[in-house]
Coordinates of C-alpha atoms in Angstrom, one line a residue:
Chain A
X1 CA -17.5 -259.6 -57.3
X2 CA -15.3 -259.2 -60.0
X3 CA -15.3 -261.6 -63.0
X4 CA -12.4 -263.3 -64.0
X5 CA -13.6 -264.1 -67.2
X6 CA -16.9 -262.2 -68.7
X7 CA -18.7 -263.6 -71.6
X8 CA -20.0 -260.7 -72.6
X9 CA -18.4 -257.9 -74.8
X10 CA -17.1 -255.1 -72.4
X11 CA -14.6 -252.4 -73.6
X12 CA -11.2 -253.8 -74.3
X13 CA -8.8 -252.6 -71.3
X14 CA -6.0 -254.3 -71.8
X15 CA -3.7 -254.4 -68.6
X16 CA -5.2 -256.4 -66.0
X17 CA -5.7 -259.2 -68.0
X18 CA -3.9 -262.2 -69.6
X19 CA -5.7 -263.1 -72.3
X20 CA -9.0 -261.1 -73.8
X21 CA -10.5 -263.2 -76.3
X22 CA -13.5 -261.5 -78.2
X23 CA -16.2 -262.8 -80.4
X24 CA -13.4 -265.6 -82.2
X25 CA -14.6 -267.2 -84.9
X26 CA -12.5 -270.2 -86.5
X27 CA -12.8 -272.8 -89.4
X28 CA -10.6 -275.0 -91.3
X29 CA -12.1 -275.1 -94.6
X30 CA -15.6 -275.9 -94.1
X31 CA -15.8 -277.2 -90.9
X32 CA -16.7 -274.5 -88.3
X33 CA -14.4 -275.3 -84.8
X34 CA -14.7 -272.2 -82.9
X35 CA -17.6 -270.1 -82.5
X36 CA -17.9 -267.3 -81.2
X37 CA -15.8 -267.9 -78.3
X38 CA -15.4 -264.5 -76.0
X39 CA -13.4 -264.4 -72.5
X40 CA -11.2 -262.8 -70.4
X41 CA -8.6 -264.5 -67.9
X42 CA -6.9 -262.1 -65.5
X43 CA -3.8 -262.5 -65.0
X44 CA -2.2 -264.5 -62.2
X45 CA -5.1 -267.3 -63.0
X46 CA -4.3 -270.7 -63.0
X47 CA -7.0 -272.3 -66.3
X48 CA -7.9 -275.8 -67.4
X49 CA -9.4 -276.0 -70.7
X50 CA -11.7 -279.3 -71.1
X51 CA -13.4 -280.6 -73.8
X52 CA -14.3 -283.9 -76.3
X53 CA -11.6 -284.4 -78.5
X54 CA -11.6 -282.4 -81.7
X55 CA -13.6 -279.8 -79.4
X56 CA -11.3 -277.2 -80.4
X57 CA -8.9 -277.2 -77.7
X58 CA -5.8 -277.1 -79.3
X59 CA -7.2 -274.9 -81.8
X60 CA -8.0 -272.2 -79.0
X61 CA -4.6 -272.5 -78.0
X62 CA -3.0 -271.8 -81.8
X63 CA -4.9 -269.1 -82.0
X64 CA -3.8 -267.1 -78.9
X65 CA -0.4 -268.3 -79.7
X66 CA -0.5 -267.1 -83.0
X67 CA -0.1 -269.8 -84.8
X68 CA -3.6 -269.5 -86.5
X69 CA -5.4 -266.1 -86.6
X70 CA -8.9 -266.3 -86.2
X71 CA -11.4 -265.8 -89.4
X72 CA -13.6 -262.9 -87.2
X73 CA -12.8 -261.6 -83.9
X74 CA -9.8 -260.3 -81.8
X75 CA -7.4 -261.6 -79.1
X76 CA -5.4 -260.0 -77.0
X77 CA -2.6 -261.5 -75.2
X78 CA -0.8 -259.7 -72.3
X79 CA -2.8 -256.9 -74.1
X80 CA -0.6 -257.3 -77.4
X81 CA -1.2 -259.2 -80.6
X82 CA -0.6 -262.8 -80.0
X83 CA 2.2 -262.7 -82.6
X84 CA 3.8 -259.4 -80.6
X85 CA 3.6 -260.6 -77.3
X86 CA 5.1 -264.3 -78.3
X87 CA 8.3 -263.4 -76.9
X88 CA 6.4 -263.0 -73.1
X89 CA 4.7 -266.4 -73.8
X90 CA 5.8 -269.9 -73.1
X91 CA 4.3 -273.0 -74.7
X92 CA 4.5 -276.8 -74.4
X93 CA 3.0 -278.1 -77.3
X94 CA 0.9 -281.5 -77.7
X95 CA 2.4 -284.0 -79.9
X96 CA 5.5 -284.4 -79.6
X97 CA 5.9 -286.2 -83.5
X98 CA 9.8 -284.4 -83.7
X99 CA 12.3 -286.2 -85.5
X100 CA 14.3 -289.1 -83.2
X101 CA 17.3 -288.8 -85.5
X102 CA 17.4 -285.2 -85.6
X103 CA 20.8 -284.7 -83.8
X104 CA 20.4 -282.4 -80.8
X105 CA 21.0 -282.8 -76.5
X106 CA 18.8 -282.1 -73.8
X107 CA 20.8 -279.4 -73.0
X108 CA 20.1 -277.5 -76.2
X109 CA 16.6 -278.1 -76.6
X110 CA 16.2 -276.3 -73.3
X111 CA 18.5 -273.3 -74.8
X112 CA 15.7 -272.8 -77.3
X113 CA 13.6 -271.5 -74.2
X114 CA 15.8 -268.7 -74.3
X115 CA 15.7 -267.8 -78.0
X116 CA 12.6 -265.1 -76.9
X117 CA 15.2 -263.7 -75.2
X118 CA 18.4 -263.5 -77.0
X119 CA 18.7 -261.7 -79.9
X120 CA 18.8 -263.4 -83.5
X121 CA 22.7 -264.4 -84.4
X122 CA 23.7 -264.3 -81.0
X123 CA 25.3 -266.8 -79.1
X124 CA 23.6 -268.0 -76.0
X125 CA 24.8 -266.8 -73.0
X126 CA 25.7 -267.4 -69.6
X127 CA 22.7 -266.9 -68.2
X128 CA 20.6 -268.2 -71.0
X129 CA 23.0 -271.5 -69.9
X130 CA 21.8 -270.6 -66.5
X131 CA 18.2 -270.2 -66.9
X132 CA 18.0 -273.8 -68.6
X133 CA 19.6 -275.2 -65.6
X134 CA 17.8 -274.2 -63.1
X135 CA 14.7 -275.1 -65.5
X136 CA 15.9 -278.9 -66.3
X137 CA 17.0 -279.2 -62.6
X138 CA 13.5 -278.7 -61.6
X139 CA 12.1 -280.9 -63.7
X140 CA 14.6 -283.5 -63.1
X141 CA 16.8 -284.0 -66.4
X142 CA 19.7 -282.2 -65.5
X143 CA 21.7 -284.8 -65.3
X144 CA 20.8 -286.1 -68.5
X145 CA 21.7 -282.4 -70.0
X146 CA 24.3 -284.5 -72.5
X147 CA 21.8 -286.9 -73.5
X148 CA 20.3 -287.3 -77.1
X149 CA 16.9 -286.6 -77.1
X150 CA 15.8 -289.1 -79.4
X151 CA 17.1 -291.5 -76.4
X152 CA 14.9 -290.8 -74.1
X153 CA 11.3 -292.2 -73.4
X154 CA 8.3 -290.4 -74.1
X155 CA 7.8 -289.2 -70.2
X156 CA 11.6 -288.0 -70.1
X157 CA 11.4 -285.7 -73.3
X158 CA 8.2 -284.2 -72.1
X159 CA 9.8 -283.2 -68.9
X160 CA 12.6 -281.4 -71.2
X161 CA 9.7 -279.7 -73.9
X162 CA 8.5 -278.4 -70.0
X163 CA 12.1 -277.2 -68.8
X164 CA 11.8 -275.9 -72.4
X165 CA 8.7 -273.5 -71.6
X166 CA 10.1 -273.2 -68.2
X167 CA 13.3 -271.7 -69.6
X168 CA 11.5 -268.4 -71.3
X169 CA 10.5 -267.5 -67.9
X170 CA 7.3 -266.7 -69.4
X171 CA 4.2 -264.2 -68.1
X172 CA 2.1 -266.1 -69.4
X173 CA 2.0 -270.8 -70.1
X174 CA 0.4 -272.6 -72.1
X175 CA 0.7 -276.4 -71.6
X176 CA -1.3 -278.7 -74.4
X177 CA -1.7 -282.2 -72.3
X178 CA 1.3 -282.0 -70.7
X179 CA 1.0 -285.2 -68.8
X180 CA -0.5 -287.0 -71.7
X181 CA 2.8 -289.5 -71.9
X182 CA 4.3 -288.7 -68.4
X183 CA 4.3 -291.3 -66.0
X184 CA 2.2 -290.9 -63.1
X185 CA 4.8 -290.2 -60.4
X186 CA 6.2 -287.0 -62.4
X187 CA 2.1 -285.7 -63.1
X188 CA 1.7 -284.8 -59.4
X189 CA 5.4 -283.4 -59.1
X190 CA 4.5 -281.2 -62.9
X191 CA 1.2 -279.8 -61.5
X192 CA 3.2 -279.1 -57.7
X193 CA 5.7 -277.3 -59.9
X194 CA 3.0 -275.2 -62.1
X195 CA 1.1 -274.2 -58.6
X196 CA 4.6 -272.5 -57.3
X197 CA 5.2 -271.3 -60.7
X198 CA 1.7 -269.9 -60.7
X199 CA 2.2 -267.4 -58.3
X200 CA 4.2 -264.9 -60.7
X201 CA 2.9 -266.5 -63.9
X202 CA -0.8 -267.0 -65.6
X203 CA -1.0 -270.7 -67.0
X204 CA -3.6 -272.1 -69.2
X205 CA -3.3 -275.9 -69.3
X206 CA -5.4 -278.3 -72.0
X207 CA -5.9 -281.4 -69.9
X208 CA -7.9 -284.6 -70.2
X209 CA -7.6 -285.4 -66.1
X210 CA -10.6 -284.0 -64.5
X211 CA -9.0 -285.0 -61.4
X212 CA -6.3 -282.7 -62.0
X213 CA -8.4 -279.8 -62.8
X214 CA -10.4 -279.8 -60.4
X215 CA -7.3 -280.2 -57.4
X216 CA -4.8 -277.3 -58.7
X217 CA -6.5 -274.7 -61.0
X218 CA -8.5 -272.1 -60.4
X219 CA -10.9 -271.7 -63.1
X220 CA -12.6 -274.1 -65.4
X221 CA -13.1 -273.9 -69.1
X222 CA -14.9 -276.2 -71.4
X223 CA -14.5 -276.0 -75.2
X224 CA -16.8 -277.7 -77.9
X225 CA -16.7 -275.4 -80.4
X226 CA -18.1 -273.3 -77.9
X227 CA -16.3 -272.0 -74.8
X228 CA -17.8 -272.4 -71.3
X229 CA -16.6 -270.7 -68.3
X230 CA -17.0 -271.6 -65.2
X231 CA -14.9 -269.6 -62.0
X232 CA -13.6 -271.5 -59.7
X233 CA -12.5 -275.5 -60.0
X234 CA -15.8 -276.9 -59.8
X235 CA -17.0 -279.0 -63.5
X236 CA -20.7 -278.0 -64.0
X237 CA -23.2 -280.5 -65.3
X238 CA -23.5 -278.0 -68.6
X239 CA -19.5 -278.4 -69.2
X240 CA -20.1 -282.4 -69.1
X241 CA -22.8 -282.3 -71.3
X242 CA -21.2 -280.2 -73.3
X243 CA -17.7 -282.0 -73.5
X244 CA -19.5 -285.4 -73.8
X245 CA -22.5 -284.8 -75.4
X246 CA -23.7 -288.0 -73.0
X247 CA -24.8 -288.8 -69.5
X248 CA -21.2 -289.3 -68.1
X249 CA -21.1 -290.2 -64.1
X250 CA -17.9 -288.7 -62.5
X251 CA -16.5 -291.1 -59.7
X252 CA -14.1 -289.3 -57.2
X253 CA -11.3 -291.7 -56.9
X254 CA -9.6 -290.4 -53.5
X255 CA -9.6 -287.1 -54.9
X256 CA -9.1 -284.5 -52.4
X257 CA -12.4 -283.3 -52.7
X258 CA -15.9 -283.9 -54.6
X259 CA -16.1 -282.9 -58.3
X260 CA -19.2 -282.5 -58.9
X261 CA -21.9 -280.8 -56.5
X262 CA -23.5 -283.1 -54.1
X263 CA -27.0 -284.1 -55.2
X264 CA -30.4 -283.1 -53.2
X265 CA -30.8 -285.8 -51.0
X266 CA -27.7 -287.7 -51.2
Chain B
X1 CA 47.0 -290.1 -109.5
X2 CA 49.8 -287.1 -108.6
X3 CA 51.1 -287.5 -111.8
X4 CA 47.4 -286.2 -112.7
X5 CA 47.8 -283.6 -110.2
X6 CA 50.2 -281.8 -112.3
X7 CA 47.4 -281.4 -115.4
X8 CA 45.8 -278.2 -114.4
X9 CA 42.4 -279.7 -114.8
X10 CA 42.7 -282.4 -112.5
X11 CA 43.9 -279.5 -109.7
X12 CA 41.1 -278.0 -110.9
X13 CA 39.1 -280.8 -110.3
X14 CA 39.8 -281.8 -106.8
X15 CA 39.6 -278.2 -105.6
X16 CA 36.2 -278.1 -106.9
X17 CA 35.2 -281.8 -105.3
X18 CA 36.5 -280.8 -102.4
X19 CA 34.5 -276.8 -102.5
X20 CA 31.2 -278.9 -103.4
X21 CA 32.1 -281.4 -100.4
X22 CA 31.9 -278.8 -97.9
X23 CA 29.0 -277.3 -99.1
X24 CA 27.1 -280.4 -99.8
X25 CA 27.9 -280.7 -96.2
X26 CA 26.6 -278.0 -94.7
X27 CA 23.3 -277.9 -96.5
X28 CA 23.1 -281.0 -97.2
X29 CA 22.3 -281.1 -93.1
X30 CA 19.9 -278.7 -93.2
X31 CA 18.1 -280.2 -96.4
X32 CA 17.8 -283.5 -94.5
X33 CA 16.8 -282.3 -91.4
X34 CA 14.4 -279.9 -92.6
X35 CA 13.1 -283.0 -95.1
X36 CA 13.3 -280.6 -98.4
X37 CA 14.7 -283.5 -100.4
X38 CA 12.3 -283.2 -102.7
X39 CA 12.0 -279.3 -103.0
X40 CA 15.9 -279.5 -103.8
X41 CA 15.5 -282.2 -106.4
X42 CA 12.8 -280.3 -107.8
X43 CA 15.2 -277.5 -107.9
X44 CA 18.3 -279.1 -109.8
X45 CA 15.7 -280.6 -112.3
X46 CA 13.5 -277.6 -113.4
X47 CA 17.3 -276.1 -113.5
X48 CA 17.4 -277.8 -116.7
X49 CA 14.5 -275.1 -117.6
X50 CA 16.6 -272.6 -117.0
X51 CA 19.8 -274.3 -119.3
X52 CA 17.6 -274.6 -122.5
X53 CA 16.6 -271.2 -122.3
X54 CA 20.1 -269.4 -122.2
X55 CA 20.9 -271.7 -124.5
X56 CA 18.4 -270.5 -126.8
X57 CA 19.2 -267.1 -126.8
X58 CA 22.8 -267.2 -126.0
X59 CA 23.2 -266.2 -122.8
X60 CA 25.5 -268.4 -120.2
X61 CA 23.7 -271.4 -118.9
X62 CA 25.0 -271.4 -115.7
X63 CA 23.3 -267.8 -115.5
X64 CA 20.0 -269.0 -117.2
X65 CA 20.4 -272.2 -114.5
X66 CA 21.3 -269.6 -111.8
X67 CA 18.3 -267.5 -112.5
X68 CA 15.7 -269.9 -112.6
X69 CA 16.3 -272.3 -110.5
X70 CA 16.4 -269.1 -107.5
X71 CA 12.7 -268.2 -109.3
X72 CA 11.7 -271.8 -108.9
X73 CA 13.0 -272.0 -105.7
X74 CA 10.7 -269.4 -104.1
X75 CA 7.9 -270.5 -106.0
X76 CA 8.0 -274.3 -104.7
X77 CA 8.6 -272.7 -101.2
X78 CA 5.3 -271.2 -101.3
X79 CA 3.6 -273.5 -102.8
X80 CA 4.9 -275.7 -99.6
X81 CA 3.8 -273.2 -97.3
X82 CA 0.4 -272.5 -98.9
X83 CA -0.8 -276.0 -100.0
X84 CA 0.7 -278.2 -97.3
X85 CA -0.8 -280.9 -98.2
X86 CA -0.5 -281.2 -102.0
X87 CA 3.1 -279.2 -101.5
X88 CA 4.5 -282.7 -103.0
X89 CA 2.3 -282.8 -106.1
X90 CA 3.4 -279.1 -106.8
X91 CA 6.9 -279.5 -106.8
X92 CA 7.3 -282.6 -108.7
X93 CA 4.6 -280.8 -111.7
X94 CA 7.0 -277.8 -111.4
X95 CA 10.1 -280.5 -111.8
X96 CA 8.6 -281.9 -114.9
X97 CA 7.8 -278.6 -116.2
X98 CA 11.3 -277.3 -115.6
X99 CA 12.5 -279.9 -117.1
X100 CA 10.1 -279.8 -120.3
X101 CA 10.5 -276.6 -121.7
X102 CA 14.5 -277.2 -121.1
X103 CA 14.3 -279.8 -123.5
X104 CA 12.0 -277.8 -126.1
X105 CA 14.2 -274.7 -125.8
X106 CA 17.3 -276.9 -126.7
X107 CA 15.5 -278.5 -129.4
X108 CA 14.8 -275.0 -130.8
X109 CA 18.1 -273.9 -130.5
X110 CA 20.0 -274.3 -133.8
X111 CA 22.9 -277.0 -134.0
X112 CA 23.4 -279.6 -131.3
X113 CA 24.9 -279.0 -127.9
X114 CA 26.8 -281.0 -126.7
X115 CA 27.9 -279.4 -123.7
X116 CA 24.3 -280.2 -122.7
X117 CA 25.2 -283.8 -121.4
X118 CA 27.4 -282.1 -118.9
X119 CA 24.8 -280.3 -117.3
X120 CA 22.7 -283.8 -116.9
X121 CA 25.7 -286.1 -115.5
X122 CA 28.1 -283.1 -114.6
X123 CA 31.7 -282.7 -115.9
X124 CA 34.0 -281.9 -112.7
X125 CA 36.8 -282.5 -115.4
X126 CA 36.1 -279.6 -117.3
X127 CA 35.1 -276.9 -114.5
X128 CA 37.0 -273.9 -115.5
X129 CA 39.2 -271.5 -112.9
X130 CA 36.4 -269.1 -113.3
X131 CA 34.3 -271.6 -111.8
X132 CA 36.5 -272.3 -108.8
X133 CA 36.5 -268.9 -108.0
X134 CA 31.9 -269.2 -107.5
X135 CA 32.4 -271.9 -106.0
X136 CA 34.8 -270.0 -103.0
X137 CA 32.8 -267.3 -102.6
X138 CA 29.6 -269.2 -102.4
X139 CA 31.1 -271.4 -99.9
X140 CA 31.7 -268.2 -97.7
X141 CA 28.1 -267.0 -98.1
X142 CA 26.9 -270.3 -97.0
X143 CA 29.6 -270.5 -94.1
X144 CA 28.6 -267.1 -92.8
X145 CA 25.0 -267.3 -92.8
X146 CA 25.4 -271.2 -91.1
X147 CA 27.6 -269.5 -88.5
X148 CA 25.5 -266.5 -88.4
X149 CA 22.4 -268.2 -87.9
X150 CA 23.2 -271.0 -86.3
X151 CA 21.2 -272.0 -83.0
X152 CA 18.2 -270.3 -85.0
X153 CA 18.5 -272.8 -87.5
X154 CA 19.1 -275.3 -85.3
X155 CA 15.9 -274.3 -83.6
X156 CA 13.9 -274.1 -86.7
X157 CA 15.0 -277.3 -87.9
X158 CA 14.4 -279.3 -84.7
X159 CA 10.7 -277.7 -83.9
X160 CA 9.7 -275.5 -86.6
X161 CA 6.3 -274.5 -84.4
X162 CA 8.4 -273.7 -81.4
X163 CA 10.4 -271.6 -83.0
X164 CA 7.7 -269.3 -84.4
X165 CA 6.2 -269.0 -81.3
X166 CA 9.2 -267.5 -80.1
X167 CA 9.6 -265.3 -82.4
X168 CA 12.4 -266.8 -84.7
X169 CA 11.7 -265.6 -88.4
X170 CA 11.1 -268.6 -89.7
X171 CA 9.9 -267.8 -93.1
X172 CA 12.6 -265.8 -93.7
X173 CA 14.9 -268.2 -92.9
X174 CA 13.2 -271.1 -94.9
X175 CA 13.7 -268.7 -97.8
X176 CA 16.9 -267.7 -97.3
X177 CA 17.7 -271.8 -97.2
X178 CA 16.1 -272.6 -100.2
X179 CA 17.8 -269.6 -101.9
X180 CA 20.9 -270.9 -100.8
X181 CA 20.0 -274.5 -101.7
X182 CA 19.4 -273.4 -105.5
X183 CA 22.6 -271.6 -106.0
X184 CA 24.3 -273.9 -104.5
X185 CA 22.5 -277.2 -106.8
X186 CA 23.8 -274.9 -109.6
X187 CA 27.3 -275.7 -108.6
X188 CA 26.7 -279.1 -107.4
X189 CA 25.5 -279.4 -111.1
X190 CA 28.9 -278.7 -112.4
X191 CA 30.1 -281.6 -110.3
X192 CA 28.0 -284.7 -110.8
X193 CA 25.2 -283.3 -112.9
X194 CA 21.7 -282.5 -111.9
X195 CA 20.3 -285.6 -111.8
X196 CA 23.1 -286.7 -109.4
X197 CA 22.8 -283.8 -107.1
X198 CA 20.6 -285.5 -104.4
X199 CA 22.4 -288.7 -103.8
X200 CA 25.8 -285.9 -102.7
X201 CA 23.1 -283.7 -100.8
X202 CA 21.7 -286.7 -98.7
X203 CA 24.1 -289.2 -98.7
X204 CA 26.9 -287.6 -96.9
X205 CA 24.4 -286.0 -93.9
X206 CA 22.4 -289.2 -93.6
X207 CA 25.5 -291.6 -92.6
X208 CA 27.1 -288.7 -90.4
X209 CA 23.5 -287.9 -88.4
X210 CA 23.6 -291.4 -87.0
X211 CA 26.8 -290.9 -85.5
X212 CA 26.9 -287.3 -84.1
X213 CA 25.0 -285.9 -81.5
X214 CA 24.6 -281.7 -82.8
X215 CA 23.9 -280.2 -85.9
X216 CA 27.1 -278.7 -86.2
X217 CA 29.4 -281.8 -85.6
X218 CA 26.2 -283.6 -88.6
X219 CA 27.4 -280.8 -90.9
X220 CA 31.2 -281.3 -90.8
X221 CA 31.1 -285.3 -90.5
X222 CA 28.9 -284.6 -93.5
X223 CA 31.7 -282.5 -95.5
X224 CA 33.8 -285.1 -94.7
X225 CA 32.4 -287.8 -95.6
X226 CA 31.4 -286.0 -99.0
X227 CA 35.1 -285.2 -99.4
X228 CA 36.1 -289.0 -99.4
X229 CA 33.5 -290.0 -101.7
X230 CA 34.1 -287.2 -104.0
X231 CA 37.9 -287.2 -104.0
X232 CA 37.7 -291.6 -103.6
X233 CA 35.0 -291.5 -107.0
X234 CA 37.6 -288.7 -108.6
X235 CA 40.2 -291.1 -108.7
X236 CA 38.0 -295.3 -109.5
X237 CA 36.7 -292.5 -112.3
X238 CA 40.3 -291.4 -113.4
X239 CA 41.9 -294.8 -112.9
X240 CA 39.2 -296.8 -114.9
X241 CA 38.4 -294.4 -117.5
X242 CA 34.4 -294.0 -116.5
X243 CA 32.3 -291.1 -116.1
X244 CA 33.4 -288.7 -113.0
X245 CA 30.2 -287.9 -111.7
X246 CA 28.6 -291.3 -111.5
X247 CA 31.5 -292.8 -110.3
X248 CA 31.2 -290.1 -107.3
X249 CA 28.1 -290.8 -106.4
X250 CA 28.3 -295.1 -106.8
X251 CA 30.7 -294.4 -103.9
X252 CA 28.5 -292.3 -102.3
X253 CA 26.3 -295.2 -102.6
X254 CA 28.5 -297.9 -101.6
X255 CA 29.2 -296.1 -98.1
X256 CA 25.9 -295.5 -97.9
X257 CA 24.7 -299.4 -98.1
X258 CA 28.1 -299.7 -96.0
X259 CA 26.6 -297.6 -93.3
X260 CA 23.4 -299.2 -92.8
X261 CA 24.8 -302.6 -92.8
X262 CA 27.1 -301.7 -90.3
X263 CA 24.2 -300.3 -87.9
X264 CA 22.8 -303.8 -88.8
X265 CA 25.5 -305.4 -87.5
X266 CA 25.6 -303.1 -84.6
X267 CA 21.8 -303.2 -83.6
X268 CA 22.2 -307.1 -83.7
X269 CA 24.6 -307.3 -81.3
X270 CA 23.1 -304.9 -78.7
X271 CA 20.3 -306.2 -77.4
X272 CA 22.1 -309.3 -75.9

């Protein structure tokens, strides 16, 4: 069976896949975050990355996006430097900490999906305008396309930072706790959204809802300074003692179906 | 006040307010935004570096002010892009150094200048044709690139991450900015003097954010604004017999105080 993702160090063959991540090494200053961290995701795969906080998450995400390079190692996204194949990439960052004065309307902060797209001191066109239609339709804040966005509440302006990503019509998504101040009814209509999306685009989502993870994605990743892979949408044991460091018991709540394994006997 | 209009030097003077206006405007925007208050005050200050030291050995201050404050410019830029998190400390040593060997170099240079004070609390009274005709063409620079540039520095001002992500040049932009910025505090200088030139860089953009809803409409409310204060200060300044540049930017501050007590007013009323 072919591997999605291969810890091991294979020839680089860029093409097939999305991401190739090889021996990555990160610190800031002293304090070592990644280590050597090696994968591959084909493309057309749907990942969640879990992990403790300050696991290196977010980190692992900068660095593919080329935001941080690594100290040793290589990645390859869409077989390209990250920095080179930024255009191809869409991102929905974590925090959104952005200015609530700064003076600027839905409708434009969707526009700057397309600025991959349209050449440096051009004008947006129409179907720059077009794309970030269609993309805030979906996401429902079309009709709030006039609106400040310091007006809005924290679950509105995510939605717009994902018609944002949307908007690039990206190969390849990255998504940093996108639901983390959504409200509950718009996280199962985001995840429906990223599964039809999904079928022409890779996405790699950072998410803190097992739940989640284990209902729409296809693969499983765990990083604590180390990166664990596991194929298909099942959380191993390892990954939770990994991510927690602790005994931690994962309840199902009415989740379409079981977490973790069943245990011998149960 | 139109008698004064006749005097050559009072035309002079309100073309230059209202040149300094426009580009306190558009910048102005971008310095708030971007929060590079401080980098810009750093810049007009260690300016003063630059004055002392044409002064010394003869050479035009506003080229020795020119100069350095484009050198110190680039260097507090990287200094905010290397050391994020002592960028602050940085720039205000580089502000204080500017500003010290400015003072030295004057000391050293025989016989007392008193042109000097005009480059500390500006002289828009005294700005020469010559000086009117800078002013234009670095107003068209500025104009150009803003128009040029504009949703990427719209972009790069809302979500600077973003931005590079997508591939914007950001660094080449912030450069080009703070390049901009120090010519431009150069002729602010001439105007209301380099330790005025923040209150007419923030003032103007920071009453006209909270009342327009793009970057564009922020940067000509902005000029606008600036104009009225400049032109208003021009004439208390010229009626009252009190220093220009001062005068300019008391208005500045009396809209400003004017401003926040009417969103005050405004935020009391709302929530009933």
């Amino acid at each position: 069976m072919e591997q999605a993702l291969s810890q091991h160090a294979e020839p680089v063959a860029s093409g097939p896949y999305a991401i190739e991540v090889e021996r990555v090494c990160f610190s800031y200053e002293k304090t070592e975050v990644l280590k050597e961290v090696s994968f591959r995701l084909k493309q057309g795969e749907f990942l969640g990355i879990i992990g403790p906080n300050g696991g290196g998450k977010t980190t692992l995400v900068r660095l593919m996006l080329g935001l941080l390079r690594p100290d040793r190692g290589t990645i390859r996204i869409l077989g390209m430097e990250p920095n080179a194949a930024s255009r191809r990439v869409g991102y929905v960052p974590q925090s959104m900490d952005l200015s609530r004065a700064f003076p600027i309307s839905v409708m434009e902060v969707a526009l700057m999906g397309r600025l991959s797209r349209s050449g440096i001191g051009k004008r947006y066109t129409r179907e720059d305008r077009k794309k970030a239609r269609q993309a805030l339709e979906k996401v429902g804040m079309w009709e709030h396309r006039h609106k400040h966005i310091g007006k809005l509440s924290g679950g509105q302006k995510q939605r717009v930072f994902i018609a944002r990503a949307l908007a690039t019509d990206p190969e390849l998504l990255f998504l940093d706790e996108p639901t983390a101040s959504v409200d509950p009814e718009f996280q199962g209509s985001l995840y429906d959204i990223l599964e039809e999306l999904n079928k022409q685009v890779t996405i790699v989502v950072i998410t803190h809802d097992i739940g989640v993870v284990s209902s729409y994605m296809k693969s499983i990743a765990c990083v604590n300074k180390h990166f664990i892979f596991h194929e298909g949408s099942q959380i191993t044991q390892e990954m939770i003692d990994i991510a927690y460091q602790c005994p931690v018991d994962l309840i199902a709540h009415g989740l379409p179906h079981r977490v973790l394994h069943s245990h011998e006997g149960e | 006040m139109w008698d004064a209009l006749q005097l050559e030097f009072m035309r002079n003077a309100v073309t230059a307010g209202l040149l300094v206006s426009l580009i306190c405007g558009v910048l102005g925007t971008l310095v708030v935004v971007n929060r590079i208050v401080f980098i810009s005050g750093g810049i007009a200050h260690a300016a003063y570096g630059g004055i002392g030291v044409a002064l010394y050995f003869g050479v035009s201050p506003a080229l020795g002010a020119t100069v350095f404050s484009v050198v110190i410019s680039m260097v507090m830029g990287v200094a905010s892009i290397k050391s994020k998190e002592r960028a602050d400390t940085i720039i205000g040593v580089v502000w204080a150094l500017g500003m010290a060997l400015g003072i030295i170099f004057t000391e050293l240079t025989p016989g007392y200048n008193v042109d000097l004070m005009s480059y500390l609390f500006g002289s828009i009274l005294s700005v020469p044709g010559s000086d009117i005709w800078y002013m234009l063409s670095l107003n068209l620079v500025v104009l150009l690139f803003v128009f040029y540039f504009y949703k990427e520095l719209v972009a790069m001002s809302y979500d600077e991450e973003f931005s590079f992500v997508v591939g914007i040049p950001v660094r080449a932009l912030y450069f080009v900015l703070l390049g901009l910025i120090s010519l431009s505090v150069v002729m602010i200088i001439r105007v209301v003097g380099l330790i005025l030139v923040i209150a007419l860089l923030t003032i103007p953009p920071f009453i006209a954010e909270k009342y327009t809803g793009s970057l564009g409409k922020m940067m000509v409310l902005a000029s606008l604004l600036s104009m009225v204060f400049t032109l208003a200060g021009l004439w208390v300044s010229y009626q009252f017999n009190l220093a220009s540049g001062a005068t300019i930017i008391m208005v500045a501050g009396v809209g400003f105080f004017l401003s926040l007590a009417i969103d005050a007013v405004a935020a009391r009323r709302r929530p009933r």
